[in-house]
Tab-separated table of C-alpha atoms in Angstrom:
chain	number	residue	atom	x	y	z
A	445	MET	CA	17.720	10.443	-9.511
A	446	LYS	CA	17.434	11.242	-13.160
A	447	ARG	CA	14.272	12.589	-14.617
A	448	LYS	CA	12.423	10.738	-17.341
A	449	ASP	CA	10.576	12.370	-20.220
A	450	LYS	CA	8.624	9.164	-20.763
A	451	PRO	CA	8.393	7.443	-17.382
A	452	ASN	CA	7.963	3.681	-17.572
A	453	GLY	CA	8.102	2.722	-13.932
A	454	ILE	CA	9.351	3.548	-10.474
A	455	THR	CA	13.127	3.511	-10.467
A	456	TYR	CA	13.885	4.606	-6.934
A	457	LEU	CA	11.341	2.996	-4.624
A	458	GLY	CA	13.908	0.981	-2.764
A	459	CYS	CA	15.977	3.998	-1.797
A	460	LEU	CA	13.225	6.201	-0.466
A	461	ARG	CA	12.974	7.117	3.175
A	462	ARG	CA	10.801	9.423	5.216
A	463	LEU	CA	11.589	13.105	5.604
A	464	SER	CA	13.541	14.012	8.709
A	465	MET	CA	12.024	16.601	10.988
A	466	GLY	CA	15.156	18.704	10.526
A	467	MET	CA	14.406	19.169	6.863
A	468	LEU	CA	10.952	20.424	7.724
A	469	LEU	CA	12.554	23.414	9.428
A	470	LEU	CA	14.307	24.603	6.278
A	471	PRO	CA	13.375	28.098	5.122
A	472	LEU	CA	10.346	28.046	2.901
A	473	ALA	CA	9.416	30.142	-0.077
A	474	ALA	CA	7.083	33.110	0.165
A	475	CYS	CA	3.401	32.657	-0.550
A	476	SER	CA	2.131	33.754	-3.973
A	477	ASN	CA	-0.750	31.466	-4.599
A	478	GLY	CA	-4.277	31.277	-3.410
A	479	ASN	CA	-7.153	29.141	-4.447
A	480	GLY	CA	-10.463	27.687	-3.381
A	481	GLY	CA	-11.499	24.038	-3.486
A	482	GLY	CA	-14.400	21.649	-3.967
A	483	ASN	CA	-15.840	18.243	-3.141
A	484	GLY	CA	-16.574	15.308	-5.303
A	485	SER	CA	-18.359	13.524	-2.475
A	486	SER	CA	-21.592	15.034	-1.243
A	487	GLY	CA	-21.496	12.946	1.907
A	488	ALA	CA	-17.761	12.937	2.436
A	489	ALA	CA	-17.783	14.735	5.766
A	490	SER	CA	-20.153	12.268	7.367
A	491	THR	CA	-18.435	9.055	6.317
A	492	GLU	CA	-16.617	7.147	9.031
A	493	ILE	CA	-12.848	7.433	8.797
A	494	SER	CA	-11.219	4.049	8.864
A	495	LYS	CA	-8.629	3.601	11.584
A	496	SER	CA	-5.211	2.409	10.521
A	497	LYS	CA	-3.315	0.050	12.806
A	498	GLU	CA	-0.049	1.631	11.710
A	499	PRO	CA	0.861	5.271	12.383
A	500	VAL	CA	-0.084	7.467	9.445
A	501	HIS	CA	2.476	10.019	8.296
A	502	LEU	CA	1.580	11.996	5.177
A	503	VAL	CA	4.021	14.302	3.434
A	504	PHE	CA	2.544	16.968	1.154
A	505	TYR	CA	4.907	18.740	-1.224
A	506	SER	CA	4.537	21.607	-3.678
A	507	THR	CA	6.841	23.551	-5.947
A	508	ALA	CA	4.450	26.502	-5.650
A	509	ALA	CA	5.665	29.391	-3.510
A	510	TRP	CA	3.530	28.654	-0.460
A	511	THR	CA	4.655	29.152	3.124
A	512	GLN	CA	3.847	26.788	5.972
A	513	ASP	CA	1.382	29.340	7.324
A	514	ALA	CA	-0.416	29.637	3.992
A	515	PHE	CA	-0.691	25.860	3.623
A	516	ASN	CA	-1.953	25.501	7.178
A	517	GLU	CA	-4.527	28.279	6.810
A	518	ARG	CA	-5.902	26.900	3.558
A	519	PHE	CA	-5.528	23.158	4.070
A	520	GLY	CA	-3.289	21.870	6.858
A	521	ASP	CA	-5.175	23.053	9.946
A	522	ALA	CA	-8.447	21.565	8.712
A	523	MET	CA	-6.745	18.284	7.801
A	524	ARG	CA	-5.083	17.896	11.187
A	525	LYS	CA	-8.231	18.818	13.090
A	526	ARG	CA	-10.236	16.155	11.247
A	527	PHE	CA	-7.456	13.548	11.476
A	528	PRO	CA	-5.749	14.150	14.839
A	529	ASP	CA	-4.067	10.729	14.741
A	530	TYR	CA	-2.338	11.512	11.443
A	531	THR	CA	0.990	13.295	11.183
A	532	ILE	CA	0.578	15.675	8.255
A	533	ASP	CA	3.662	17.562	7.105
A	534	PHE	CA	4.100	20.076	4.321
A	535	ILE	CA	7.371	20.717	2.503
A	536	ALA	CA	7.632	23.931	0.538
A	537	ASN	CA	9.952	24.362	-2.398
A	538	GLY	CA	13.145	26.087	-1.316
A	539	LYS	CA	16.861	25.675	-0.747
A	540	GLY	CA	17.533	21.969	-0.392
A	541	THR	CA	13.908	21.040	-1.087
A	542	SER	CA	13.644	21.053	-4.857
A	543	PHE	CA	11.902	18.065	-6.395
A	544	GLN	CA	15.206	16.561	-7.497
A	545	GLU	CA	16.883	17.146	-4.126
A	546	LEU	CA	14.064	15.534	-2.166
A	547	LEU	CA	13.959	12.461	-4.357
A	548	THR	CA	17.732	12.105	-4.336
A	549	ALA	CA	17.611	12.265	-0.537
A	550	GLY	CA	15.052	9.459	-0.531
A	551	THR	CA	12.130	11.521	0.742
A	552	VAL	CA	8.758	9.859	0.264
A	553	ILE	CA	6.248	12.384	-1.048
A	554	ASP	CA	2.714	11.129	-0.484
A	555	VAL	CA	0.828	13.970	-2.158
A	556	TYR	CA	2.165	16.453	-4.677
A	557	TRP	CA	0.184	19.569	-5.510
A	558	GLN	CA	0.465	22.568	-7.797
A	559	ASP	CA	-1.707	24.402	-10.288
A	560	VAL	CA	-3.096	22.661	-13.352
A	561	ASN	CA	-0.167	23.760	-15.506
A	562	SER	CA	2.377	21.866	-13.422
A	563	THR	CA	0.950	19.087	-11.240
A	564	ILE	CA	0.526	16.235	-13.698
A	565	PRO	CA	3.487	17.101	-15.972
A	566	GLN	CA	5.842	17.229	-12.986
A	567	MET	CA	4.512	14.007	-11.477
A	568	MET	CA	5.058	12.287	-14.818
A	569	GLU	CA	8.501	13.827	-15.216
A	570	TYR	CA	9.608	12.259	-11.938
A	571	ASP	CA	7.697	9.013	-12.444
A	572	LEU	CA	5.374	9.708	-9.515
A	573	HIS	CA	2.068	9.681	-11.381
A	574	TYR	CA	-0.562	7.266	-10.114
A	575	ASP	CA	-4.045	6.536	-11.430
A	576	MET	CA	-6.375	7.390	-8.561
A	577	THR	CA	-9.517	6.127	-10.345
A	578	ASP	CA	-9.977	3.020	-8.192
A	579	LEU	CA	-9.244	4.929	-4.980
A	580	ILE	CA	-11.764	7.589	-5.957
A	581	LYS	CA	-14.432	4.919	-6.419
A	582	LYS	CA	-13.415	3.041	-3.274
A	583	HIS	CA	-13.751	6.156	-1.127
A	584	GLY	CA	-17.036	7.236	-2.663
A	585	ILE	CA	-16.008	10.498	-4.311
A	586	ASP	CA	-18.545	11.583	-6.924
A	587	LEU	CA	-16.660	13.436	-9.644
A	588	LYS	CA	-19.929	14.668	-11.136
A	589	THR	CA	-20.299	17.063	-8.195
A	590	LEU	CA	-17.018	18.826	-8.983
A	591	ASP	CA	-16.192	21.585	-11.462
A	592	PRO	CA	-16.399	19.793	-14.838
A	593	ALA	CA	-13.700	21.912	-16.483
A	594	SER	CA	-11.225	20.830	-13.796
A	595	ILE	CA	-12.159	17.149	-13.965
A	596	ASN	CA	-12.056	17.077	-17.759
A	597	ILE	CA	-8.581	18.611	-18.004
A	598	ILE	CA	-7.274	16.109	-15.434
A	599	LYS	CA	-8.614	13.227	-17.514
A	600	ASP	CA	-7.222	14.744	-20.696
A	601	MET	CA	-3.771	15.217	-19.189
A	602	SER	CA	-3.889	11.758	-17.591
A	603	GLY	CA	-4.772	9.937	-20.804
A	604	GLY	CA	-8.261	9.133	-19.540
A	605	LYS	CA	-7.073	8.316	-16.025
A	606	MET	CA	-7.123	10.432	-12.859
A	607	TYR	CA	-3.646	11.407	-11.739
A	608	ALA	CA	-4.989	14.131	-9.441
A	609	LEU	CA	-8.039	15.721	-7.840
A	610	PRO	CA	-8.889	19.432	-7.711
A	611	LEU	CA	-9.313	20.800	-4.193
A	612	VAL	CA	-9.516	24.524	-4.868
A	613	ASN	CA	-9.974	26.749	-7.879
A	614	ASN	CA	-8.922	30.101	-9.222
A	615	THR	CA	-9.641	32.210	-12.296
A	616	SER	CA	-9.352	35.840	-13.376
A	617	ALA	CA	-11.375	39.011	-12.788
A	618	LEU	CA	-11.206	42.713	-13.620
A	619	TYR	CA	-10.310	44.871	-10.613
A	620	TYR	CA	-10.704	48.629	-10.553
A	621	ASN	CA	-9.557	51.544	-8.409
A	622	LYS	CA	-12.725	53.362	-7.326
A	623	ASP	CA	-10.817	56.447	-6.204
A	624	LEU	CA	-9.401	57.059	-9.681
A	625	PHE	CA	-12.769	56.627	-11.379
A	626	ASP	CA	-14.258	59.057	-8.840
A	627	LYS	CA	-11.408	61.515	-9.325
A	628	PHE	CA	-11.981	61.743	-13.069
A	629	GLY	CA	-15.774	61.515	-12.954
A	630	MET	CA	-15.881	58.230	-14.831
A	631	PRO	CA	-18.544	55.541	-14.251
A	632	TYR	CA	-17.303	52.314	-12.709
A	633	PRO	CA	-16.948	49.219	-14.910
A	634	LYS	CA	-19.944	46.877	-14.668
A	635	ASP	CA	-20.460	43.138	-14.929
A	636	GLY	CA	-20.829	42.285	-18.600
A	637	ILE	CA	-18.219	44.766	-19.809
A	638	THR	CA	-16.545	43.630	-23.035
A	639	TRP	CA	-12.846	43.623	-23.817
A	640	ASP	CA	-13.441	46.224	-26.522
A	641	GLU	CA	-14.958	48.489	-23.856
A	642	VAL	CA	-12.076	47.754	-21.487
A	643	MET	CA	-9.566	48.734	-24.170
A	644	ASP	CA	-11.405	52.019	-24.777
A	645	LEU	CA	-11.560	52.727	-21.040
A	646	THR	CA	-7.874	51.882	-20.696
A	647	LYS	CA	-6.963	54.692	-23.075
A	648	LYS	CA	-9.328	57.173	-21.406
A	649	MET	CA	-7.968	56.508	-17.923
A	650	ARG	CA	-4.362	57.217	-18.924
A	651	ARG	CA	-4.076	60.725	-17.454
A	652	THR	CA	-1.651	63.319	-16.143
A	653	ASP	CA	-3.070	65.499	-13.373
A	654	ASN	CA	-1.063	68.134	-11.488
A	655	GLY	CA	2.134	66.402	-12.519
A	656	GLN	CA	0.927	63.005	-11.282
A	657	GLU	CA	0.749	60.150	-13.780
A	658	TYR	CA	-2.258	57.823	-13.753
A	659	TYR	CA	-2.306	54.663	-15.810
A	660	GLY	CA	-4.918	52.568	-17.572
A	661	LEU	CA	-4.682	48.792	-17.220
A	662	VAL	CA	-2.369	46.160	-15.804
A	663	SER	CA	-2.660	43.009	-17.915
A	664	ASN	CA	-0.078	40.268	-18.360
A	665	PHE	CA	0.208	37.133	-20.475
A	666	GLN	CA	-0.790	35.176	-17.404
A	667	PRO	CA	-3.740	35.453	-16.912
A	668	HIS	CA	-4.861	37.188	-20.139
A	669	ALA	CA	-3.861	34.391	-22.503
A	670	ASN	CA	-3.815	31.417	-20.145
A	671	LEU	CA	-7.271	32.014	-18.658
A	672	SER	CA	-9.021	33.561	-21.647
A	673	PRO	CA	-12.360	32.050	-22.757
A	674	LEU	CA	-10.773	31.757	-26.201
A	675	ALA	CA	-8.869	28.827	-24.650
A	676	ILE	CA	-6.081	28.688	-27.213
A	677	PRO	CA	-3.586	25.900	-26.451
A	678	LEU	CA	0.025	27.082	-26.500
A	679	LEU	CA	1.006	23.948	-28.387
A	680	ASP	CA	-0.934	21.568	-30.564
A	681	PRO	CA	-1.210	18.636	-28.120
A	682	LYS	CA	-0.845	16.056	-30.911
A	683	THR	CA	2.105	17.526	-32.798
A	684	GLU	CA	3.675	19.570	-29.970
A	685	LYS	CA	4.056	22.419	-32.446
A	686	PRO	CA	3.398	26.042	-31.408
A	687	THR	CA	0.018	27.504	-32.323
A	688	ILE	CA	1.241	31.100	-32.486
A	689	MET	CA	1.417	31.060	-36.304
A	690	THR	CA	-1.651	28.924	-36.943
A	691	ASP	CA	-4.378	30.346	-34.696
A	692	GLU	CA	-5.472	33.842	-35.721
A	693	ARG	CA	-6.991	34.489	-32.299
A	694	TRP	CA	-3.527	35.092	-30.861
A	695	LYS	CA	-3.594	38.493	-32.577
A	696	ILE	CA	-6.634	39.489	-30.510
A	697	LEU	CA	-4.911	38.637	-27.236
A	698	PHE	CA	-1.634	40.314	-28.151
A	699	ASP	CA	-3.441	43.469	-29.295
A	700	HIS	CA	-4.981	43.689	-25.809
A	701	LEU	CA	-1.649	43.068	-24.091
A	702	ILE	CA	0.088	45.711	-26.212
A	703	THR	CA	-2.623	48.308	-25.516
A	704	ALA	CA	-2.422	47.596	-21.781
A	705	LYS	CA	1.372	47.824	-21.690
A	706	ARG	CA	1.339	51.120	-23.572
A	707	SER	CA	-1.212	52.500	-21.086
A	708	LEU	CA	1.490	51.950	-18.434
A	709	ASP	CA	4.092	53.775	-20.558
A	710	ASN	CA	5.678	50.317	-20.893
A	711	LYS	CA	6.485	50.299	-17.174
A	712	THR	CA	5.966	47.559	-14.611
A	713	ILE	CA	3.273	48.878	-12.283
A	714	SER	CA	1.460	47.105	-9.454
A	715	PHE	CA	-2.282	47.632	-9.058
A	716	VAL	CA	-2.070	46.639	-5.386
A	717	ARG	CA	1.121	48.436	-4.393
A	718	ASP	CA	1.245	51.581	-6.546
A	719	ARG	CA	-2.485	52.389	-6.596
A	720	ASN	CA	-2.075	54.776	-9.539
A	721	VAL	CA	-3.596	52.509	-12.172
A	722	ALA	CA	-7.312	52.408	-12.968
A	723	MET	CA	-7.824	48.705	-13.655
A	724	ALA	CA	-6.079	45.366	-13.470
A	725	GLU	CA	-6.755	41.960	-14.926
A	726	GLU	CA	-5.576	39.781	-12.070
A	727	LEU	CA	-6.052	36.342	-10.601
A	728	ALA	CA	-9.311	36.182	-8.695
A	729	ASN	CA	-7.506	35.500	-5.416
A	730	ILE	CA	-5.194	38.519	-5.403
A	731	PHE	CA	-6.909	39.842	-2.252
A	732	LEU	CA	-6.073	36.613	-0.407
A	733	ASN	CA	-2.348	37.064	-0.888
A	734	ASN	CA	-2.101	40.845	-0.561
A	735	ASP	CA	-3.287	43.283	2.084
A	736	MET	CA	-5.846	45.412	0.249
A	737	THR	CA	-7.410	46.989	3.330
A	738	GLY	CA	-7.505	50.770	3.164
A	739	TYR	CA	-7.714	50.584	-0.623
A	740	ASN	CA	-10.964	51.651	-2.322
A	741	TRP	CA	-11.284	48.830	-4.850
A	742	ASP	CA	-13.859	46.504	-6.316
A	743	LEU	CA	-14.120	43.988	-9.131
A	744	VAL	CA	-16.385	42.908	-11.963
A	745	ALA	CA	-16.819	39.663	-13.843
A	746	TYR	CA	-14.147	38.758	-16.353
A	747	PRO	CA	-14.772	40.835	-19.511
A	748	THR	CA	-16.352	39.090	-22.469
A	749	PHE	CA	-14.930	38.580	-25.948
A	750	LYS	CA	-17.183	39.237	-28.932
A	751	GLU	CA	-15.710	36.027	-30.352
A	752	ALA	CA	-17.038	34.111	-27.300
A	753	PRO	CA	-19.759	36.341	-25.795
A	754	ASP	CA	-21.393	33.852	-23.438
A	755	ARG	CA	-18.307	32.163	-22.053
A	756	GLY	CA	-16.566	32.807	-18.774
A	757	PRO	CA	-12.809	32.547	-18.259
A	758	GLN	CA	-10.968	29.285	-17.822
A	759	PRO	CA	-10.446	28.109	-14.258
A	760	LEU	CA	-7.008	27.562	-12.731
A	761	PRO	CA	-7.512	24.629	-10.365
A	762	THR	CA	-5.005	23.490	-7.789
A	763	LEU	CA	-4.543	19.746	-8.224
A	764	PHE	CA	-3.497	17.249	-5.564
A	765	GLY	CA	-2.041	13.952	-6.765
A	766	ILE	CA	-1.325	10.907	-4.612
A	767	THR	CA	2.057	9.598	-5.712
A	768	SER	CA	2.931	6.139	-6.961
A	769	VAL	CA	5.397	5.660	-4.094
A	770	SER	CA	3.103	6.548	-1.208
A	771	LYS	CA	2.486	3.696	1.218
A	772	GLN	CA	-0.478	5.565	2.696
A	773	LYS	CA	-2.691	5.932	-0.370
A	774	ASP	CA	-5.971	5.171	1.409
A	775	ALA	CA	-5.204	7.578	4.236
A	776	ALA	CA	-4.193	10.251	1.740
A	777	MET	CA	-7.427	9.771	-0.176
A	778	GLU	CA	-9.502	10.088	3.004
A	779	VAL	CA	-7.820	13.429	3.673
A	780	LEU	CA	-8.471	14.671	0.135
A	781	LYS	CA	-12.053	13.436	0.337
A	782	TYR	CA	-12.612	15.428	3.505
A	783	MET	CA	-11.253	18.570	1.867
A	784	LEU	CA	-13.845	18.015	-0.866
A	785	SER	CA	-16.695	17.727	1.622
A	786	GLU	CA	-19.483	20.277	1.779
A	787	GLU	CA	-18.243	21.305	5.210
A	788	GLN	CA	-14.784	22.237	3.961
A	789	GLN	CA	-15.864	23.601	0.593
A	790	LEU	CA	-18.353	25.866	2.356
A	791	SER	CA	-15.643	27.134	4.703
A	792	LEU	CA	-13.371	27.900	1.762
A	793	SER	CA	-16.142	29.545	-0.237
A	794	GLU	CA	-17.160	31.806	2.645
A	795	ARG	CA	-13.594	33.134	2.699
A	796	ALA	CA	-13.765	33.890	-1.054
A	797	ILE	CA	-11.641	30.898	-2.008
A	798	ILE	CA	-13.191	29.453	-5.155
A	799	PRO	CA	-14.722	26.038	-4.416
A	800	VAL	CA	-14.692	23.147	-6.858
A	801	LEU	CA	-17.821	21.604	-5.345
A	802	GLN	CA	-20.734	22.608	-7.566
A	803	ASN	CA	-23.222	22.884	-4.746
A	804	GLU	CA	-25.727	25.760	-4.638
A	805	LYS	CA	-25.291	26.304	-0.912
A	806	VAL	CA	-21.513	26.409	-1.269
A	807	LEU	CA	-21.518	28.712	-4.294
A	808	LYS	CA	-24.005	31.176	-2.791
A	809	ALA	CA	-21.803	31.517	0.290
A	810	PHE	CA	-18.860	32.757	-1.775
A	811	GLY	CA	-17.148	35.672	-0.053
A	812	THR	CA	-19.800	36.099	2.649
A	813	LYS	CA	-17.232	35.949	5.465
A	814	SER	CA	-14.400	37.765	3.727
A	815	LYS	CA	-12.711	40.573	5.644
A	816	TYR	CA	-13.380	42.796	2.631
A	817	ALA	CA	-16.909	44.158	2.911
A	818	ASN	CA	-19.128	45.252	0.026
A	819	VAL	CA	-17.002	43.627	-2.678
A	820	ASN	CA	-18.719	42.173	-5.747
A	821	PHE	CA	-17.350	38.674	-5.068
A	822	GLN	CA	-20.232	36.864	-6.775
A	823	ALA	CA	-19.057	38.355	-10.089
A	824	ILE	CA	-16.126	35.921	-10.018
A	825	LEU	CA	-18.556	33.000	-10.342
A	826	LYS	CA	-21.046	34.803	-12.579
A	827	ARG	CA	-20.502	32.711	-15.717
A	828	LYS	CA	-19.721	29.069	-16.259
A	829	PHE	CA	-16.029	28.339	-16.692
A	830	THR	CA	-14.748	27.688	-20.200
A	831	PRO	CA	-13.156	24.236	-20.717
A	832	ILE	CA	-9.425	24.464	-20.068
A	833	ALA	CA	-7.097	24.428	-23.074
A	834	MET	CA	-5.003	21.273	-23.282
A	835	LYS	CA	-1.683	21.466	-21.468
A	836	THR	CA	1.659	19.861	-22.296
A	837	LYS	CA	4.772	19.265	-20.221
A	838	TYR	CA	6.387	22.269	-21.924
A	839	GLU	CA	3.648	24.655	-20.765
A	840	ALA	CA	5.684	26.960	-18.529
A	841	LYS	CA	8.606	27.317	-20.934
A	842	VAL	CA	6.363	27.993	-23.929
A	843	ARG	CA	4.384	30.556	-21.934
A	844	ASP	CA	7.591	32.419	-21.082
A	845	LEU	CA	8.713	32.453	-24.713
A	846	TYR	CA	5.356	33.783	-25.882
A	847	ALA	CA	5.173	36.410	-23.148
A	848	LYS	CA	8.637	37.915	-23.467
A	849	SER	CA	7.799	39.717	-26.743
A	850	VAL	CA	5.012	41.879	-25.291
A	851	LEU	CA	7.305	44.702	-24.138
A	852	GLU	CA	9.138	44.968	-27.470
A	853	LEU	CA	5.821	44.924	-29.305
A	854	ALA	CA	4.494	47.704	-27.081
A	855	LYS	CA	7.619	49.772	-27.731
A	856	GLY	CA	7.212	49.268	-31.468
A	857	SER	CA	10.641	47.647	-31.740
A	858	VAL	CA	9.171	44.735	-33.668
A	859	ASP	CA	5.966	44.117	-35.608
A	860	LEU	CA	3.479	41.394	-34.712
A	861	ASN	CA	4.220	39.076	-37.642
A	862	THR	CA	7.963	39.203	-37.022
A	863	ALA	CA	7.462	38.602	-33.306
A	864	PHE	CA	5.196	35.634	-33.969
A	865	ARG	CA	7.725	34.074	-36.338
A	866	GLN	CA	10.437	34.494	-33.711
A	867	MET	CA	8.230	32.912	-31.031
A	868	ASP	CA	7.512	29.982	-33.331
A	869	GLU	CA	11.212	29.469	-33.998
A	870	ASP	CA	12.214	29.824	-30.340
A	871	VAL	CA	9.575	27.364	-29.137
A	872	ASN	CA	10.513	24.753	-31.732
A	873	LYS	CA	14.181	25.066	-30.751
A	874	MET	CA	13.351	24.754	-27.055
A	875	ILE	CA	11.267	21.615	-27.563
A	876	ALA	CA	13.939	20.025	-29.746
A	877	ALA	CA	16.539	20.728	-27.061
A	878	GLU	CA	14.289	19.281	-24.337
A	879	LYS	CA	13.698	16.110	-26.330
A	880	ALA	CA	17.427	15.727	-26.926
A	881	LYS	CA	18.202	15.630	-23.191
C-alpha cells in the first residue's frame, strides 16, 4: 500500500482482513506515554448500549510506544468491562506492526490513536481519515463539555470536520527536587513562578559540593517549545514555510533552552533517574510512566511568560479517530463515548490522568487517589490551557530539525542567527523533498 500526501479515497478496502490472533502476540514497544481523558457527553454512562446482532470486534492501533499493559490500565480494561460482548484488541507499534505493514497485510484498524501531533496527519497520510461529526451527534456526545483547546485543534486540523475525539490530555509542569533545595537552603519554587525567575534559579542551583556536581534545569524542545503558552506554530499553516526566521518569540524559547542546557554542562541528565538536578520541565504525566517513589519531589504550575502572563501551557491531547474502513463505526463510537463519560473521566482524574471533560466534580478529583501523597497535583490544572498552535503533517520532522541545534548553541559553536538560518534552510529542503516523493 502506498501512502498518499493528498488522499482522495480508500484504495485498499477490498483487500483488508481482520488481524490474526497470532499477530497480537508480537512483541510490543515499551510504554512512554501517559495521558488523561474527558467526556463530551454528560450522560454517556447512563445511555443504553445498543446490541449488535453481529459479533463486534474492534481493533485499536497506535504508533505511540504503549505496551498492552499500559493500554489496558488506561483504556482497555474499562472498555471490556463495560462492553463484555465486544472483542477489543490493541496492536502496539513494533516489529511487523508498523502502519504500512499492517495495511499491506490487510489488517482492518477500527480506531487509530496518538497524540495531537500525529493522529490526524497519519490518518490522512494513509487515507484512513473519517469525519465523525454525524456519529458524534447520533450518539449524543456534547463537544461543549470537552476541553475547548483540544476540540478546536481537531476541527482546525480536520478542515472544520471531526476526524478524532480527545479521550485524555497532557501538558507540562515544573518539577523540583526537594532534597536539593533543602541541601542548599533555597526556598522551593511556588505556583506563579515566571520563566525569568526559573532561569535565575537555574543558575543558582548549579553547584559543586564535596566533589559532587549538582545541576540546574532539565528542559528540552519538547515540551518547552511545543507546549509553551506562546503557541508558536513550527510552520505557517498556509504557506508551509518555517516560522523560525519570522517570529521573534523563538529567540525567547531558545534562550531558555540554551541556559538550561548549559546548567547541565551540556550533558544529558535525567531528573527521574539521576536525581542530581534541581528542576525539570517535563510532561505532566511523568510520574505515571516512571517509578518516583522514594524520591522527594513535587511540582508547581507551568511557569508564566511575561509576554503571556495569564496564559497556561498548551495541552497535549491524545486523539482517537474512527477509521474510514471500520465496519463497526457505531460500536466504536459507543466505546469512545463511554470513555468520555463522567464515570470514566472521574476515574482517570482521580489517578492524576488529565481529563478532557470540563466538569467541576471531575477536575476537583484530580490526583486524589494517586499513589503519590502530598503532591501539588492541582497546580497542573491551575490555569486555562492556551489554544494549541496549528499543526501540519510535517510536525515531527520540523520539530527535530529545530531541536537539534540546541546543543551546538549551548556549546557556543554557532550563534543564534546562524543557527536559525540553517534551520530555515534545512526545513525548506525537507519539505521540498517530502513533496517530491
